[in-house]
Structure formats: structure tokens, C-alpha cells
Amino acid sequence: MSATGSPALAPAPARSGISATLAHAVAVVSGNPVTGFAFALLLGLVACAILGPSLVPYDPLASDTSVALQAPTLAHPFGTDQLGRDILSRVVVAARLDLTIAVASVALVFVAGGLAGIMAGFFGGWTDRIVGRLADTIMAFPLFVLAMGIVAALGNTVTNIVLATAIINFPLYARLARAEAAQRRNAGFVMAARLTGNTDLRIVLTSILPNILPIMMVQMSLTMGYAILNAAGLSFIGLGVRPPTPEWGIMVAEGASFIVSGEWWIALFPGLALMLAVFCFNLIGDGLRDIVDPQRRT
Amino acid sequence: MTAIPLLDIRDLTVEFATRRGTVQAVRQVDVSVARGETVGIVGESGSGKSVTSYAVMRILDRAGRIAGGEVSFSGIDLRAAGERQMRDLRGREISMIFQNPRAALNPIRKVGHQIEDVLRQHAEAGSGDAKEKAIAALEQVKIARPEERYHAYPFELSGGMCQRVVIALALACRPQLLIADEPTTGLDVTTQKAVMDLVTALTAERGMSTVLITHDLGLAAAYCDRIVVMEQGRVVETAPATTIFRAPSHAYTRKLMQATPRPGVTLRDLLPAGAPAAPAARAEAAGAPLLTVSGLTKEYPRAKAGLLKRKAAAAEAPFRAVDALSFSVNRGESVGLVGESGCGKSTTSTMVMRLLDPSAGSIVFSGEDISRVPAARFARHALRPKIQMVFQDPTESLNPRWTAARAIADPLLRFRTVKGGDAIRARCEELARLVGLPVELLDRFPHQLSGGQKARVGIARAIAPSPDLVILDEPTAALDVSVQAVVLNLLADLKQALGMSYLFVSHDLQVVRMLCDRVIVMRAGRIVEEGPTEAVLEAPQAEYTRALLAAIPHPPV
Amino acid sequence: MLRTLLDRFATTLPALAGVVVVSFLLTRVLPGDTAAYFAGPAATPQAIAQIRTELGLDRSLPEQFARYVADLARGDLGRSLTTGQPVTTDLGSRLPASAELTLFGLVLSLLVAVPLGVAAALRQGSLVDHACRVVATAGVSLPVFFTGLLLVYVFYFVLGWSPAPLGRLDAFASPPPTRTGFFLLDSLMAGDIETFRAALAQIALPGLTLAIFALAPIARITRAAMLAVLAADFVRTARAAGLSSRRVVVTYALRNAMLPVVTTLGMVFSFLLGANVLVEKVFAWPGVGSYAVEALIASDFAPVQGFVLAMALLYTVLNLLIDLAYGLIDPRVRAAA
């Protein structure tokens, strides 16, 4: 793949690093069908999240007991639940809430954890100690259990789910950014930047940040899946989102009691949607890693 | 040479499957090694010299395969031999020692047990006498207190000591052939001599044959009977060591030989004939002092381990990396700072560079004591542009996200010596021409440049703000010898043309001799000897300087 | 050795202190009236006032913290409104069920994941390698509660191989005499094969669910660590010395590759202790996780916070054990301590 990516770089070296990266990205995606598939899947998910309510055949909240607990039919391709609500409509509409929670929490921790980590790695000293202690304290808890405790304490709302998910991911981001920044802190090009009169802030912005960003992006994609799972897990045990709001985790929970009597479709379809979304972000993360990996970018 | 050679490589071709298709790393190579003979295989990085030896041992990694030719050892066809047969040959008949000895040993297994593993594999020892024989093997490589070292882990031993263990491991089963792959690269010069002398003594005593693979023509010439020179996967010349320096027949050998620093030659001699005429004779160092360092000291607290030991650690004296160092550099002068690893030369240069605060002492530069300005604030100081540096690793010293032009322009932008996009571009091009970097390469990223080109970018960046003092931190250590010759000449020319002073930090006395007016020899944070380069090298006063000089391999001239 | 142990223990003290502070904060940041929360939704104003004094909420924060720590030292985590028992007692009686399930799942996944990762690294690009990659990517994408439900549907409803997903033993069997609290071990020790079989049938599906969940990270890290070690210089030395491939793979490569695997176990435990909560809910497993979930639903907060703290303490101890195990393999760590 890099064989097709690099010749584009070699004869006419691009002036901007961004277009070169983009060209490389296109080469990787077109050369790797799995990553291409993942991106197509992502587009589908995003479409559901944005257009969901106008796409679906039924009102996701409208119950109709005359069609309760129906197995998948042409009218209801994913079947109906105990209140006769259309599961397809509910699954599609739920994409918006699930993705919003994941994106919001990951964006939050990306900024907070990334900044804290870079500062800790670059400046060392007490900044490093404070950030390190904070990360260690969070890591001392089993992460999902801590998220449970936080949501239970702060109150059972979607905002708190976002916050809890961001907090438990903080050590991951802070440690990664710290390690990457610390590794470059005494690199030749950072020393050279000091010699040419750059201030610390400028060095962070021009020499550290651009070189760390790609790795952080990979991390972001990989934790996006984890964030979705975490939020769904919390709502599965009754935290955060409440019925009748359509959300994948809670829909699986609603279907759980029907599994033993054979009504598999209530839990299956939201569960599959959940799995597919997480799978998609993990594949993209792996694909991004290939783009970023310097060994494949000769 | 009528006898059948012990090892005979004919027409050997090795291919590697890569993402860009098949690459031939070794092409139709012929090498033969007679019994008791020492053959050197010399070449620069990528010449295929190591791959040849891996092919002989049949330990090529997954992507590589022998595509053609024959390898026979003692009449056995190694290409056709089964894996079981090869395993019996490896370690018992043919052994190998490697570069980076510490990594070559299993980090979590006692060195004694690692030697035992080999002894038992080849049924040279049973469970009863394995320990005894392993200790004997350690004793043979002149390791003091072998009974104790038997229980040591690699991380508890020095680099030189680890290499002795690797040698003990390789020779434990008394093989007939030893292949030494860059056995001393990365080791200090005195350690290198000790290791090489040991290998020579042991192999001679046992009548073994040796293949020495190295990038250092001087080392090969000093220790080998015959030398094979490789370039880009091919053998270009094979000749006795005594004649190769006197009458190299191939153009590449001539170039390589010429580029190797050796006694009695000038920088210009390193370049191929027909290079631009030599610059005027070296200007006498007559300028006023530019840099005066006095009583410079750097202390580090000793590493403390565990909460319970903290008290004990605090009582210990701090470690002195640099101990009350005093020296000066005059205007237009170049001074060499020489010593082996851990002697404090890099710490010293980093403090002079004002990237690290000293524990004590003063650094007077251009009449001002700059040690009073904290390193953290020196970036804004008026003297910042006047002290610049060329770094050891040209790759690591360039921001991977910046083009060559952006890297060179950085000091111009920060110090505002040149204003306006066009003027900066013009100055970058001027600097590129000055350091011999083709202007069309200015828009490339570091990963699109060769090692030599990256070194030139680093030099251009250092001279961009017109510094008075440039610190050269082993600027050629990561480069091939032919590139080193060019870069050293470039540095000498630039100094001549721009009237700068150099503080040249190096472990290589031969290189220092050619580039520097004065030399300072350091050991354990202190100055051992100091004086005009010729005087120190011709008639060293200190015992340590003499040992350093004696350790440099001398090719038979 | 005792010295090492003490040193290691000392390094966990800051983490423990952090855990206590955070769990204290979690009990105090409840929005609205904390006392009302702790008293539960049906409490009278008098009951709330009484709880306020009981919890010391009318005092200053440092005073409250001192009281909290003193209570902790006595093992007092408050009282559950639902069961009426002290939280410590409740957790203590339910912990063996959770521990048995978690360890069962972990051992199961180690037995599959480590050989799979090693095989994938040894035969890079082979069928095993591809299988390993699929397991690693798919495994991390499966929501653990969803896997559990799928297994229940297939093995209980469709195939009928498995008993109803309702706890550790079916209603007609009696638990074995308590020694370890682990039904599998206790029944074996009592020589009661019948009970052992019944307990195994019950734990199989939830254990498998946890194992599938833990499989991915362990297989992935084993493969990566093994690949890195196989490319290391010392493996080349061992091969060049003619050591047999078994010796090279086991003594030289695998032991070194186990170091990152052991480190990863810490993360795996973190995941497992969380996933345990979800699996216990799916399989009505009478462990600490379902205890916490029931309390959550009843807005009974003392058990939830006791659970969070207990899990954090347990996790800290597990990490300490992992550190010690690492030290046993790696002499460099022993020397540094």
C-alpha cells in the first residue's frame, strides 16, 4: 500500500504536509478494502444519526399493543417489542444519542487528557507529578465500576454519562500524550528549536503537537468504540438514559427478559447495531494506525 | 592456498521480499575462508555484508531467501542441509558474535545458564559438569571472578563484559569458524581493542578461522589476513590486507580507503583526487578568548530505589558528571573535546549550549557570564543566535513535519535577522548552496533525504544566524565513512569562510586531529590532558591519552 | 524477599489514598440533599435528619473525612436499606460468587488466548494468524451483555444444553459445604461430583461470556509481544548458537514475551471487574455486581459506594500481585527494588 502511496510523494514533493498525508490516506483506503468498508459503515452511521427520525417508517415511541412482540415481518423488518413499537425505527433513531454520547465524551477527553499529557511530558516536574497522580488515581479503579460510581453520585443524566466516560478515559489519553511528548522533549529537533530562540509554547505548538496528533487520532478512533460500549453498558444496568428513550444499551436490556422465552429480535437488533458501530470505529482505528505508522510511510 | 577452503561461498544471491517487490541484497558473491585464516568483509551500510553471513548460518529472517549460488563448509552443502543438520552445525562448527552485545543476550536469564544452554544442546556437557564448563568458558574470555559472573544477568554487566560473554558463548563448543558481525561497533575504543585482541588470541590459539564483518577499514586491515570489499550487494575487490591500503585496485576501495581517517593525512586527503583545491593553510589560533569556562560542575542526585531506602540514598554524595572543568575557546579556533562514553563531554557541551543549568562554575561568552541566565530563559537572550549546534543524529534533529527549507528558515524567523518571505527564501537558498545542498531538495521532508543531505540541512540551520561558536556533537558518528569525509571537509571550509569557532565533541581522536587546533581529553568528568592537537597526539603526557591512542587500530601502512 | 514485598506495598499506598479520597468525594458530591439520598425515596423528614447526624453531614468537610476514614478502618461501609444488613457483610457474603466467576473466565481465556497469540506469531500470515486477528478485532467490539444474551438464546432456548440462566445452582441443588466459597472447588473437596456438575453447568455460560470478552486483549498482546521478541537480537544469538527451536521459543522468546502479557493483565482485570457487573445481571448471578445493580435501581446508595470502594481495593491488591509476578520473571525489576 505504501508502495502505491510513496511514488506520489517522491517525484514531486508536496509543499504542504497535509496534502501529502491526504494522498497517502487515499492510497491506504483504496488499497485496503477493510478500511474502506469501515469508512462506508461510518458514513451510514452518521447518516442515521443526522437523518434518523426522517428516515424511519414508524414513530419510535408510538406503541401499538395489537402488534406487540411480533417476529420480523415485511411491515416490521426487525419485529416489534412488548409495546408494539417498531424496533427498526428505534434502532435507527438511537444512533444519534449513542454517537452523540461517544463523540462528546471522546472530544472532551481528547482535549483535556491530550493537553494535560503534553504539558506533563514536556515540562516534567510538578506538572508531571500532578497529572501522573491524577491518572494513577483514576486507574486504581476498575474503570467501568468507577463510571458507575460517578453516575450514581452525580445523578442519573446523559450529561453525567458523557462526563463519566470522559473521566475514565483520561488516563489513557494523558499517558499516551505524556509518553509521546516526553520522548520528543529531548529529541534533536526540539533542542534545535530551542537553539533557534523558540519559546516553550511555540515548541509545543510547532514541534510537539503536530508530531503527536496523528497517534492521538488513532487513539481517539479506538476509544470511540470503547466509549459507546461503556455508555451502553451503563444504560443496560439502568444508569443514564431511561426508557422509553430509544438507546441501544437500554433496548438490549428491555429485550433481555424475552430471550429466555425465545423472542430474540428485541435484543438482537439493537445489540447488532451496537456491535457494528464499535467494530466500525475499531477498524478505522486500525486503518488510521497504518496511515500513521512511520514504518509503512517510507 | 592449495588446500580446500573451510568455508566456500560461490555466486551467492540473497533476495528479500518487500512491499516494493523483490530486492537483491546480495548478488553473486564469492568469498572463501581457509583454515586458520581471518577474512574481513568490509562495506558501508546496505552493502550486504551482514546478510551474507546470515545466509551462511541460514538464519535469514522470514522475508529473505537464498536465491542462487552455493555455500559449502568443510565439504557440507549448507544450502541443501536440513534444519536439524544446520542446528548441529550452528554453535558447534560455526559460531557468530554480534553488534550490540547487551541486546544479543537474553535479558532475563543468567549468563551462565545461557552458556550452559549451548553446551547441553551440542552435548558438550551433561547436567553434572555443565556449570563447571560454563565457568571455564567465562574464564577463557578473561572475565574476572567467573564463579560470581555465572550468576549475573546481562544488565548487571558492562557492554565490553557482555561482549566477552557473547564470545564465551560462541566459543564454548570449540567451533572451527567464528563469524564476528560488527563486534565492536558502539563500544569505546579501548574496549574495542581489548575485545579484538581477545578474539584474535583465542582463535589463533585454537587454529580457528574467522570472518570479521565491519564498516571500519582500519579495523579490518589491522586484524585480518585478507579483505573482501563489498558495495551494494556485490564483492568489488578481494586482496591481502597488507596490499589493500598500498595498492587498492577498485575505484570504490580506493574511495573507501581514502575516506578512512588515519595518521599522517589531512582532511583534504580523505576526498577523492580531483576534489576542489585545498583551502589556505589553517589559520593560527591567535584570536582573543571567545568562550571561557571555569569551574564548571554538574551534579546529579543518585537514583534512589524504593521508599525504605530513601534515607540511605540521601546520605550518599551526588554523582558528579562534570567536575570543576575549566577551558577556553579562542575566536576562530576549533577545540576538540575527546573522551569515551560517560566521560561528561556531552553534559559539558549541553551546559555551554545553555540547554542545561550547571551546578557551579561560570561560562563567559563574548565577555558575558551566560551561566547566570537560566537555561529556560536563554531562548530570548541576545547571545542565543551566537551559539549554535550541529547534532549527532541528523535524522532525529529534524522535525519530521518540516521541509528542509522550513527547518533552515526557523532561526531566521525567530531571530528576525531576515524579514519577508522572499528574502528568507533567498537566504535559505544561499545557505543551501553554502553547505552544498541542491536547492531543489529544499522542499523535501526529512524522510525524503539521505543521511548526508540531512546532515547538510542540520549544518545550514546551525550557521543560519551567523553564530560565533558552533558546537559539533559527534556530527559524523551516524554517517558512513565516505559521507563523513565530505561532511568534515565541509565543516572545515565553512569555518574558514565564515570565521567561526568550533567546539568539537568526539570519541574519535583521528577525526579530532584533522579538524582541531587544540584538544582536551576528558575522563570521568575531569580534564586529563590539554594542548595543541599535534603535540598531544605525537607526545601524549597522560597515561590515559596514551592508552586511547594505542587502542586505535593501525592498518599496516 | 520481605523487603521487596514491603517496598512494592509502599508503592501502592498513594493509589490507595487516592481511592479513599475519590470514594469519599463520591459520597459527598451527590446533587441535592445527600442525607435524603442516603435515606431513600420513602424516608420521613425525621429519618433524613437522623441520617444527617449519623453521617456527620452537619460537620466540616475535614471532620467528615476523618470520620469516613475511621469508619473505613473499622470496615464500616454503612447499611443497606434493601437488605437491612451492613454493606460489608453483604459484600463479604457475595464476593466469592463474583470471584469464582471472574477467575473462571480469566483462566478460560488465558488457556485459549496465550496459545493462540503464540501460534499466530510463530506462523505469521497463516490461517491461525488470521483467526487471531479476527478474534482480536471482533472480541473488542462485542458488548459483553449482548454476548451473554446470545449464548443464553443459543444454548438454553434453542439447544437446551444449558440450565436456565438463574444463579450459581438450580433451585433443587444444595450448595456444597463452604471452604473456599467457590462452588466448583468446594464440591470437589467434598467429593460431591453431582453438585460439581451442576455448578459447572451454571457457570459455563457466564464464564464463557467473560472469557470471550477477555480473549481479545490477551491474544492481541501475546501476538505482538511474541513477534517483537522473536525479532530481538538475543533470539538471533540463540538461533545462531544452534539451540533447538523448542528451547528458543519457550526459554528465550516466550518467557520474555510474558512480561508485557503480565502487564496487560492489570488492564484485563479492570475490564473484567467491570464486565462482571453486566454478566451478573444477565445471568442473575448472586455476586457483588448484581447486588450493586439492585441497589442502584432501589436508589440505595451506601451499597453502591461500598461496592465501588471494595472493587477498587480488590483491584489494587490484584495489581500488587501482578507487580510481584512481574518481578518473579524479570530480574531487572527485582534489582531495582
Coordinates of N, CA and C in Angstrom, one line a residue, chain A residues 67-164:
Chain A
V67 N -49.9 -5.2 17.8 CA -48.8 -5.8 17.1 C -47.7 -6.1 18.0
A68 N -47.9 -6.2 19.3 CA -46.8 -6.5 20.3 C -46.1 -7.8 20.0
L69 N -44.8 -7.8 20.3 CA -44.0 -9.0 20.3 C -44.1 -9.8 19.0
Q70 N -44.1 -9.0 17.9 CA -44.1 -9.7 16.6 C -42.7 -10.0 16.1
A71 N -42.5 -11.2 15.6 CA -41.2 -11.5 15.0 C -41.1 -10.7 13.7
P72 N -39.8 -10.6 13.1 CA -39.6 -9.7 11.9 C -40.6 -10.1 10.8
T73 N -41.2 -9.1 10.2 CA -42.1 -9.3 9.1 C -41.7 -8.2 8.1
L74 N -42.4 -8.2 6.9 CA -42.1 -7.2 5.9 C -42.5 -5.8 6.5
A75 N -43.6 -5.8 7.2 CA -44.0 -4.5 7.7 C -43.1 -4.0 8.8
H76 N -42.6 -4.9 9.6 CA -41.6 -4.6 10.7 C -40.4 -5.5 10.5
P77 N -39.5 -5.1 9.7 CA -38.3 -5.9 9.4 C -37.5 -6.4 10.6
F78 N -37.5 -5.6 11.6 CA -36.8 -6.0 12.8 C -37.7 -6.5 13.9
G79 N -39.0 -6.6 13.6 CA -40.0 -7.1 14.6 C -40.5 -5.9 15.4
T80 N -41.3 -6.3 16.4 CA -41.8 -5.3 17.4 C -41.6 -5.7 18.8
D81 N -41.6 -4.7 19.7 CA -41.3 -5.1 21.1 C -42.6 -5.3 21.9
Q82 N -42.5 -5.4 23.2 CA -43.6 -5.8 24.1 C -44.7 -4.8 24.0
L83 N -44.4 -3.5 23.6 CA -45.4 -2.5 23.5 C -45.8 -2.3 22.0
G84 N -45.3 -3.1 21.1 CA -45.7 -3.0 19.7 C -44.9 -1.9 19.0
R85 N -43.8 -1.4 19.6 CA -43.1 -0.4 18.9 C -42.2 -1.0 17.8
D86 N -41.9 -0.3 16.8 CA -41.2 -0.8 15.6 C -39.7 -0.8 16.0
I87 N -39.0 -1.9 16.0 CA -37.6 -2.0 16.5 C -36.7 -1.4 15.5
L88 N -37.0 -1.5 14.2 CA -36.1 -0.9 13.2 C -36.0 0.6 13.4
S89 N -37.2 1.2 13.6 CA -37.2 2.6 13.8 C -36.5 3.1 15.0
R90 N -36.6 2.3 16.1 CA -36.0 2.6 17.3 C -34.4 2.4 17.2
V91 N -34.0 1.4 16.5 CA -32.6 1.2 16.3 C -31.9 2.3 15.5
V92 N -32.6 2.7 14.5 CA -32.1 3.8 13.6 C -32.0 5.1 14.4
V93 N -33.1 5.4 15.0 CA -33.2 6.7 15.7 C -32.2 6.8 16.9
A94 N -31.9 5.6 17.5 CA -31.0 5.6 18.6 C -29.6 6.0 18.3
A95 N -29.2 5.8 17.0 CA -27.8 6.1 16.6 C -27.4 7.5 17.0
R96 N -28.3 8.5 16.9 CA -28.0 9.8 17.2 C -27.5 10.0 18.7
L97 N -28.3 9.4 19.6 CA -28.0 9.5 21.0 C -26.7 8.8 21.3
D98 N -26.6 7.6 20.8 CA -25.4 6.8 21.2 C -24.1 7.5 20.6
L99 N -24.2 7.9 19.4 CA -23.0 8.6 18.8 C -22.7 9.9 19.5
T100 N -23.7 10.6 19.8 CA -23.5 11.9 20.5 C -22.8 11.7 21.8
I101 N -23.2 10.7 22.6 CA -22.5 10.5 23.8 C -21.1 10.1 23.6
A102 N -20.8 9.3 22.6 CA -19.5 8.8 22.4 C -18.6 10.0 21.9
V103 N -19.1 10.7 20.9 CA -18.3 11.8 20.3 C -18.1 12.9 21.4
A104 N -19.1 13.2 22.2 CA -18.9 14.3 23.2 C -17.9 13.9 24.2
S105 N -18.0 12.6 24.7 CA -17.0 12.2 25.7 C -15.6 12.1 25.2
V106 N -15.5 11.6 24.0 CA -14.1 11.5 23.4 C -13.5 12.8 23.1
A107 N -14.3 13.7 22.6 CA -13.8 15.1 22.3 C -13.3 15.7 23.6
L108 N -14.1 15.6 24.6 CA -13.8 16.2 25.9 C -12.5 15.6 26.4
V109 N -12.3 14.3 26.4 CA -11.1 13.8 27.0 C -9.9 14.0 26.1
F110 N -10.2 14.1 24.8 CA -9.1 14.3 23.8 C -8.4 15.6 24.1
V111 N -9.3 16.7 24.4 CA -8.7 18.0 24.7 C -8.1 18.0 26.1
A112 N -8.8 17.5 27.1 CA -8.3 17.6 28.4 C -7.1 16.7 28.7
G113 N -7.3 15.4 28.3 CA -6.2 14.5 28.5 C -5.0 14.8 27.7
G114 N -5.2 15.1 26.4 CA -4.1 15.5 25.5 C -3.3 16.6 26.0
L115 N -4.0 17.7 26.4 CA -3.3 18.9 26.9 C -2.5 18.6 28.2
A116 N -3.2 17.9 29.1 CA -2.5 17.6 30.4 C -1.3 16.7 30.1
G117 N -1.5 15.7 29.3 CA -0.4 14.8 29.0 C 0.8 15.5 28.3
I118 N 0.5 16.4 27.4 CA 1.6 17.1 26.7 C 2.4 18.0 27.7
M119 N 1.6 18.7 28.5 CA 2.2 19.5 29.5 C 3.1 18.7 30.4
A120 N 2.5 17.6 30.9 CA 3.3 16.7 31.8 C 4.6 16.2 31.2
G121 N 4.4 15.7 29.9 CA 5.6 15.1 29.3 C 6.6 16.2 28.9
F122 N 6.2 17.3 28.5 CA 7.1 18.3 28.0 C 7.8 19.1 29.1
F123 N 7.0 19.5 30.2 CA 7.6 20.3 31.2 C 8.2 19.4 32.4
G124 N 7.6 18.2 32.5 CA 8.1 17.4 33.6 C 7.8 18.0 35.0
G125 N 8.6 17.7 36.0 CA 8.5 18.4 37.3 C 7.1 18.2 37.9
W126 N 6.6 19.3 38.6 CA 5.4 19.1 39.3 C 4.2 19.0 38.4
T127 N 4.2 19.5 37.2 CA 3.1 19.3 36.3 C 2.9 17.8 36.1
D128 N 4.1 17.2 35.8 CA 4.1 15.7 35.6 C 3.5 15.0 36.8
R129 N 4.0 15.4 38.0 CA 3.6 14.7 39.2 C 2.0 14.8 39.4
I130 N 1.5 16.0 39.2 CA 0.1 16.2 39.4 C -0.7 15.3 38.4
V131 N -0.4 15.5 37.1 CA -1.1 14.7 36.1 C -1.0 13.2 36.3
G132 N 0.3 12.8 36.6 CA 0.5 11.4 36.9 C -0.3 10.8 38.0
R133 N -0.3 11.6 39.1 CA -1.1 11.2 40.3 C -2.6 11.1 40.0
L134 N -3.1 12.1 39.2 CA -4.5 12.1 38.8 C -4.8 10.8 38.0
A135 N -4.0 10.6 37.0 CA -4.2 9.4 36.2 C -4.1 8.1 37.0
D136 N -3.1 8.0 37.9 CA -2.9 6.8 38.7 C -4.2 6.6 39.5
T137 N -4.7 7.7 40.1 CA -5.9 7.5 41.0 C -7.1 7.0 40.2
I138 N -7.3 7.5 39.0 CA -8.4 7.0 38.2 C -8.1 5.5 37.8
M139 N -6.9 5.3 37.5 CA -6.5 3.9 37.1 C -6.6 2.9 38.2
A140 N -6.6 3.4 39.4 CA -6.7 2.5 40.6 C -8.1 1.8 40.7
F141 N -9.1 2.4 40.0 CA -10.4 1.8 40.0 C -10.6 0.9 38.7
P142 N -11.3 -0.1 38.8 CA -11.8 -0.8 37.6 C -12.7 0.3 36.9
L143 N -12.4 0.5 35.6 CA -12.9 1.7 35.0 C -14.4 1.8 34.9
F144 N -15.0 0.7 34.5 CA -16.5 0.7 34.4 C -17.2 0.9 35.8
V145 N -16.5 0.3 36.8 CA -17.1 0.4 38.1 C -17.0 1.9 38.6
L146 N -15.9 2.5 38.2 CA -15.8 4.0 38.6 C -16.8 4.8 37.9
A147 N -17.1 4.5 36.6 CA -18.1 5.2 35.9 C -19.5 5.0 36.5
M148 N -19.7 3.8 37.0 CA -21.0 3.5 37.7 C -21.1 4.4 39.0
G149 N -20.0 4.5 39.7 CA -20.0 5.3 40.9 C -20.2 6.7 40.6
I150 N -19.5 7.2 39.6 CA -19.6 8.6 39.2 C -21.1 9.0 38.9
V151 N -21.7 8.2 38.0 CA -23.0 8.5 37.5 C -24.0 8.4 38.7
A152 N -23.8 7.4 39.6 CA -24.7 7.2 40.7 C -24.6 8.4 41.6
A153 N -23.3 9.0 41.8 CA -23.2 10.1 42.7 C -23.6 11.4 42.1
L154 N -23.3 11.6 40.8 CA -23.6 12.9 40.2 C -25.0 13.0 39.8
G155 N -25.7 11.9 39.6 CA -27.1 11.9 39.1 C -27.2 11.3 37.8
N156 N -28.4 10.7 37.6 CA -28.7 9.8 36.5 C -29.0 10.6 35.2
T157 N -28.1 11.3 34.6 CA -28.4 12.0 33.4 C -27.4 11.7 32.3
V158 N -27.8 12.0 31.0 CA -26.9 11.8 29.9 C -25.6 12.5 30.0
T159 N -25.7 13.8 30.5 CA -24.5 14.6 30.6 C -23.5 13.9 31.6
N160 N -24.0 13.3 32.6 CA -23.1 12.7 33.5 C -22.5 11.4 33.0
I161 N -23.3 10.8 32.1 CA -22.7 9.6 31.4 C -21.5 10.1 30.5
V162 N -21.7 11.2 29.8 CA -20.6 11.7 29.0 C -19.4 12.1 29.9
L163 N -19.7 12.7 31.0 CA -18.6 13.1 31.9 C -17.9 11.9 32.4
A164 N -18.6 10.9 32.9 CA -18.0 9.7 33.5 C -17.2 9.0 32.4

